[in-house]
Amino acid sequence: WACPLAGAGALGRDRRWWRWDARGPGRRILDKYLPKGADDADRYVGNFLADKCLSSPFFAMNPFSSPGTAFKRWFPDRYSLLAKRLHETYGAKSLILWGPGEEEEAREIALAAGEAALPACPTTVVQLFSLLQRSRMYIGGDTGVMHLAVAAGIPVLALFGPTDCSVNAPFGDLSVVVKKDMPCSPCKEKACASRRCMEAISVDDVYRQAQVM
């Protein structure tokens, strides 16, 4: 637990650790460390939600990824549009998760969604876990936060493009991957200009999957 803030960037750097942890044997590590400060984390998150008048279940969206892996991010404007669609259907807001250096963009994504979304509060790992546990569903790309959401026991809708979902996909019966088959995927071409694999995932694709989860 070396990172002071837990966001897509911070946890993404420990991707393999989080996969292993959420899968099974490593759950003992979560049980050992997450309860430390859990009561304080619950109060912190509860106060934030009360301040924002979020009494009903909300969607947790993570548009970010580790530094240097922007090629596997879905597009910010699509998260905004998705938040609007979900709000129109369910009346539920979306919280835009963020980590170090990501707050400004998180605010821009939330602003574009209007009343349908707002940026999440800054969190430690334990606070993020508490926030995820209260979420209706997690929606985001292939990051460490995705695996933490699995450990939190909530539905996870994962958006995969260049990374190999047979290796990195979230575990559990509550997890679903949205991915378009491409002849060039999986790949590690961080300088890819077209990002066809992510471009092919539409807002409708994600929205329809969220409806059946």
Tab-separated table of C-alpha atoms in Angstrom:
chain	number	residue	atom	x	y	z
A	1	TRP	CA	0.000	0.000	0.000
A	2	ALA	CA	2.629	2.479	-1.050
A	3	CYS	CA	0.432	5.019	-2.835
A	4	PRO	CA	-1.082	7.873	-0.786
A	5	LEU	CA	-4.024	8.188	-3.183
A	6	ALA	CA	-5.780	5.330	-4.898
A	7	GLY	CA	-6.830	6.030	-8.459
A	8	ALA	CA	-6.444	4.426	-11.846
A	9	GLY	CA	-2.856	5.606	-12.121
A	10	ALA	CA	-1.742	4.653	-8.643
A	11	LEU	CA	-3.213	1.154	-8.507
A	12	GLY	CA	-2.601	0.411	-12.161
A	13	ARG	CA	1.136	0.248	-11.577
A	14	ASP	CA	0.530	-2.790	-9.372
A	15	ARG	CA	-1.828	-4.490	-11.845
A	16	ARG	CA	-0.518	-8.036	-11.448
A	17	TRP	CA	-0.557	-7.803	-7.659
A	18	TRP	CA	-4.206	-6.700	-7.691
A	19	ARG	CA	-5.236	-9.478	-10.080
A	20	TRP	CA	-3.698	-12.076	-7.839
A	21	ASP	CA	-5.140	-10.482	-4.726
A	22	ALA	CA	-8.716	-10.428	-5.977
A	23	ARG	CA	-8.528	-13.950	-7.387
A	24	GLY	CA	-8.441	-15.931	-4.187
A	25	PRO	CA	-5.324	-16.685	-2.106
A	26	GLY	CA	-4.402	-13.023	-1.929
A	27	ARG	CA	-7.778	-12.218	-0.416
A	28	ARG	CA	-6.049	-12.866	2.899
A	29	ILE	CA	-3.953	-9.770	2.250
A	30	LEU	CA	-7.095	-7.698	1.746
A	31	ASP	CA	-8.554	-9.129	4.947
A	32	LYS	CA	-5.340	-8.308	6.776
A	33	TYR	CA	-4.827	-4.745	5.613
A	34	LEU	CA	-8.146	-3.227	4.541
A	35	PRO	CA	-9.782	-3.416	7.994
A	36	LYS	CA	-7.060	-1.099	9.316
A	37	GLY	CA	-8.780	2.258	9.373
A	38	ALA	CA	-11.942	0.809	7.833
A	39	ASP	CA	-14.244	2.550	10.309
A	40	ASP	CA	-12.606	5.900	9.623
A	41	ALA	CA	-12.802	5.228	5.890
A	42	ASP	CA	-16.502	4.420	6.111
A	43	ARG	CA	-17.151	7.647	7.999
A	44	TYR	CA	-15.112	9.665	5.494
A	45	VAL	CA	-16.971	8.200	2.518
A	46	GLY	CA	-20.316	8.465	4.296
A	47	ASN	CA	-19.743	12.139	5.014
A	48	PHE	CA	-18.809	12.792	1.384
A	49	LEU	CA	-21.914	11.023	0.062
A	50	ALA	CA	-24.142	12.830	2.558
A	51	ASP	CA	-22.607	16.172	1.576
A	52	LYS	CA	-23.371	15.427	-2.079
A	53	CYS	CA	-26.849	14.103	-1.226
A	54	LEU	CA	-26.060	10.701	-2.719
A	55	SER	CA	-28.350	8.479	-0.697
A	56	SER	CA	-29.243	6.083	-3.523
A	57	PRO	CA	-26.859	3.617	-5.217
A	58	PHE	CA	-24.531	5.245	-7.731
A	59	PHE	CA	-22.272	4.096	-10.547
A	60	ALA	CA	-18.504	4.275	-10.076
A	61	MET	CA	-16.651	5.144	-13.294
A	62	ASN	CA	-12.902	5.072	-13.755
A	63	PRO	CA	-11.857	6.707	-17.043
A	64	PHE	CA	-8.137	6.589	-16.216
A	65	SER	CA	-5.214	4.177	-16.392
A	66	SER	CA	-1.594	3.965	-15.316
A	67	PRO	CA	0.880	6.577	-16.575
A	68	GLY	CA	2.036	5.634	-20.056
A	69	THR	CA	-0.976	3.417	-20.802
A	70	ALA	CA	-3.437	5.956	-22.208
A	71	PHE	CA	-3.768	3.722	-25.282
A	72	LYS	CA	-6.104	1.434	-23.299
A	73	ARG	CA	-8.414	4.201	-22.053
A	74	TRP	CA	-11.966	4.559	-23.348
A	75	PHE	CA	-12.808	8.105	-24.400
A	76	PRO	CA	-13.713	10.758	-21.785
A	77	ASP	CA	-16.689	12.109	-23.725
A	78	ARG	CA	-18.182	8.624	-23.888
A	79	TYR	CA	-18.073	8.298	-20.108
A	80	SER	CA	-19.981	11.584	-19.922
A	81	LEU	CA	-22.578	10.383	-22.420
A	82	LEU	CA	-22.874	7.035	-20.650
A	83	ALA	CA	-23.434	8.768	-17.311
A	84	LYS	CA	-26.254	10.781	-18.891
A	85	ARG	CA	-27.907	7.650	-20.293
A	86	LEU	CA	-27.698	5.812	-16.983
A	87	HIS	CA	-29.069	8.814	-15.117
A	88	GLU	CA	-31.994	9.112	-17.530
A	89	THR	CA	-32.825	5.428	-17.077
A	90	TYR	CA	-32.165	4.841	-13.388
A	91	GLY	CA	-32.054	8.307	-11.858
A	92	ALA	CA	-28.662	7.362	-10.430
A	93	LYS	CA	-25.594	9.557	-10.612
A	94	SER	CA	-22.104	8.425	-11.555
A	95	LEU	CA	-19.004	9.174	-9.511
A	96	ILE	CA	-15.884	9.779	-11.582
A	97	LEU	CA	-12.968	8.159	-9.762
A	98	TRP	CA	-9.554	9.767	-10.001
A	99	GLY	CA	-6.037	9.523	-8.649
A	100	PRO	CA	-2.940	11.741	-8.537
A	101	GLY	CA	-2.864	14.215	-11.421
A	102	GLU	CA	-6.319	13.195	-12.668
A	103	GLU	CA	-8.675	15.451	-10.711
A	104	GLU	CA	-8.995	18.222	-13.314
A	105	GLU	CA	-9.934	15.815	-16.098
A	106	ALA	CA	-12.350	14.003	-13.780
A	107	ARG	CA	-14.073	17.332	-13.150
A	108	GLU	CA	-14.272	18.001	-16.895
A	109	ILE	CA	-15.863	14.597	-17.521
A	110	ALA	CA	-18.382	15.181	-14.737
A	111	LEU	CA	-19.132	18.708	-15.947
A	112	ALA	CA	-19.871	17.432	-19.457
A	113	ALA	CA	-22.373	14.977	-17.957
A	114	GLY	CA	-24.280	17.747	-16.203
A	115	GLU	CA	-26.336	16.615	-13.225
A	116	ALA	CA	-25.653	12.973	-14.085
A	117	ALA	CA	-22.139	12.835	-12.629
A	118	LEU	CA	-19.710	14.401	-10.207
A	119	PRO	CA	-16.046	13.801	-9.331
A	120	ALA	CA	-15.374	11.457	-6.454
A	121	CYS	CA	-13.580	12.556	-3.315
A	122	PRO	CA	-9.823	11.971	-2.974
A	123	THR	CA	-9.247	8.579	-1.372
A	124	THR	CA	-6.724	6.286	0.189
A	125	VAL	CA	-6.913	2.624	-0.801
A	126	VAL	CA	-9.102	1.808	2.188
A	127	GLN	CA	-11.412	4.745	1.455
A	128	LEU	CA	-11.660	3.755	-2.208
A	129	PHE	CA	-12.592	0.219	-1.174
A	130	SER	CA	-15.344	1.615	1.061
A	131	LEU	CA	-16.590	3.816	-1.778
A	132	LEU	CA	-16.664	0.900	-4.203
A	133	GLN	CA	-18.583	-1.261	-1.740
A	134	ARG	CA	-21.377	1.338	-1.763
A	135	SER	CA	-21.489	1.534	-5.557
A	136	ARG	CA	-24.179	0.005	-7.704
A	137	MET	CA	-21.646	-0.968	-10.372
A	138	TYR	CA	-18.070	-0.270	-11.456
A	139	ILE	CA	-17.427	0.736	-15.077
A	140	GLY	CA	-13.900	1.254	-16.375
A	141	GLY	CA	-10.904	-0.105	-18.225
A	142	ASP	CA	-8.191	-2.591	-17.412
A	143	THR	CA	-6.697	-1.131	-14.222
A	144	GLY	CA	-5.902	-2.102	-10.667
A	145	VAL	CA	-9.040	-0.310	-9.494
A	146	MET	CA	-11.082	-2.729	-11.604
A	147	HIS	CA	-9.701	-5.649	-9.587
A	148	LEU	CA	-10.275	-3.799	-6.325
A	149	ALA	CA	-13.922	-3.424	-7.376
A	150	VAL	CA	-14.096	-7.192	-7.828
A	151	ALA	CA	-12.780	-7.626	-4.301
A	152	ALA	CA	-15.421	-5.163	-3.091
A	153	GLY	CA	-18.066	-7.581	-4.328
A	154	ILE	CA	-19.893	-5.319	-6.796
A	155	PRO	CA	-20.765	-5.850	-10.485
A	156	VAL	CA	-17.813	-4.918	-12.696
A	157	LEU	CA	-18.243	-3.844	-16.321
A	158	ALA	CA	-14.748	-3.827	-17.804
A	159	LEU	CA	-13.878	-2.162	-21.118
A	160	PHE	CA	-10.990	-3.917	-22.867
A	161	GLY	CA	-9.128	-2.896	-26.007
A	162	PRO	CA	-5.440	-3.616	-26.528
A	163	THR	CA	-4.826	-5.701	-23.412
A	164	ASP	CA	-5.427	-9.444	-23.296
A	165	CYS	CA	-8.681	-10.165	-21.472
A	166	SER	CA	-7.772	-13.838	-21.188
A	167	VAL	CA	-4.955	-12.739	-18.886
A	168	ASN	CA	-6.169	-9.506	-17.303
A	169	ALA	CA	-9.967	-9.841	-17.156
A	170	PRO	CA	-11.659	-9.376	-13.776
A	171	PHE	CA	-12.618	-12.544	-11.943
A	172	GLY	CA	-16.013	-13.449	-10.552
A	173	ASP	CA	-19.562	-14.121	-11.658
A	174	LEU	CA	-20.433	-10.418	-11.338
A	175	SER	CA	-17.835	-9.340	-13.902
A	176	VAL	CA	-18.429	-8.785	-17.619
A	177	VAL	CA	-15.953	-7.668	-20.289
A	178	VAL	CA	-16.936	-5.490	-23.254
A	179	LYS	CA	-14.420	-5.990	-26.049
A	180	LYS	CA	-14.400	-5.832	-29.834
A	181	ASP	CA	-12.374	-8.445	-31.687
A	182	MET	CA	-9.601	-6.874	-33.722
A	183	PRO	CA	-6.882	-8.613	-35.771
A	184	CYS	CA	-4.262	-6.435	-34.061
A	185	SER	CA	-5.449	-7.100	-30.516
A	186	PRO	CA	-4.039	-7.861	-28.024
A	187	CYS	CA	-1.094	-5.547	-28.485
A	188	LYS	CA	1.289	-3.325	-26.553
A	189	GLU	CA	1.595	-0.562	-29.130
A	190	LYS	CA	1.353	2.421	-26.818
A	191	ALA	CA	1.834	4.844	-29.696
A	192	CYS	CA	-1.131	3.480	-31.660
A	193	ALA	CA	-2.744	6.403	-33.475
A	194	SER	CA	-6.044	4.778	-34.454
A	195	ARG	CA	-6.961	2.992	-31.202
A	196	ARG	CA	-9.537	1.097	-33.242
A	197	CYS	CA	-10.128	-1.412	-30.465
A	198	MET	CA	-11.359	1.308	-28.093
A	199	GLU	CA	-13.018	3.406	-30.805
A	200	ALA	CA	-15.179	0.401	-31.707
A	201	ILE	CA	-16.762	0.272	-28.234
A	202	SER	CA	-19.794	2.522	-28.423
A	203	VAL	CA	-21.782	4.136	-25.632
A	204	ASP	CA	-24.701	1.917	-26.655
A	205	ASP	CA	-22.544	-1.201	-26.235
A	206	VAL	CA	-21.700	-0.314	-22.656
A	207	TYR	CA	-25.148	1.022	-21.808
A	208	ARG	CA	-26.907	-2.143	-23.031
A	209	GLN	CA	-24.558	-4.347	-21.032
A	210	ALA	CA	-25.051	-2.254	-17.891
A	211	GLN	CA	-28.802	-2.701	-18.249
A	212	VAL	CA	-28.615	-6.498	-18.005
A	213	MET	CA	-26.143	-6.679	-15.123
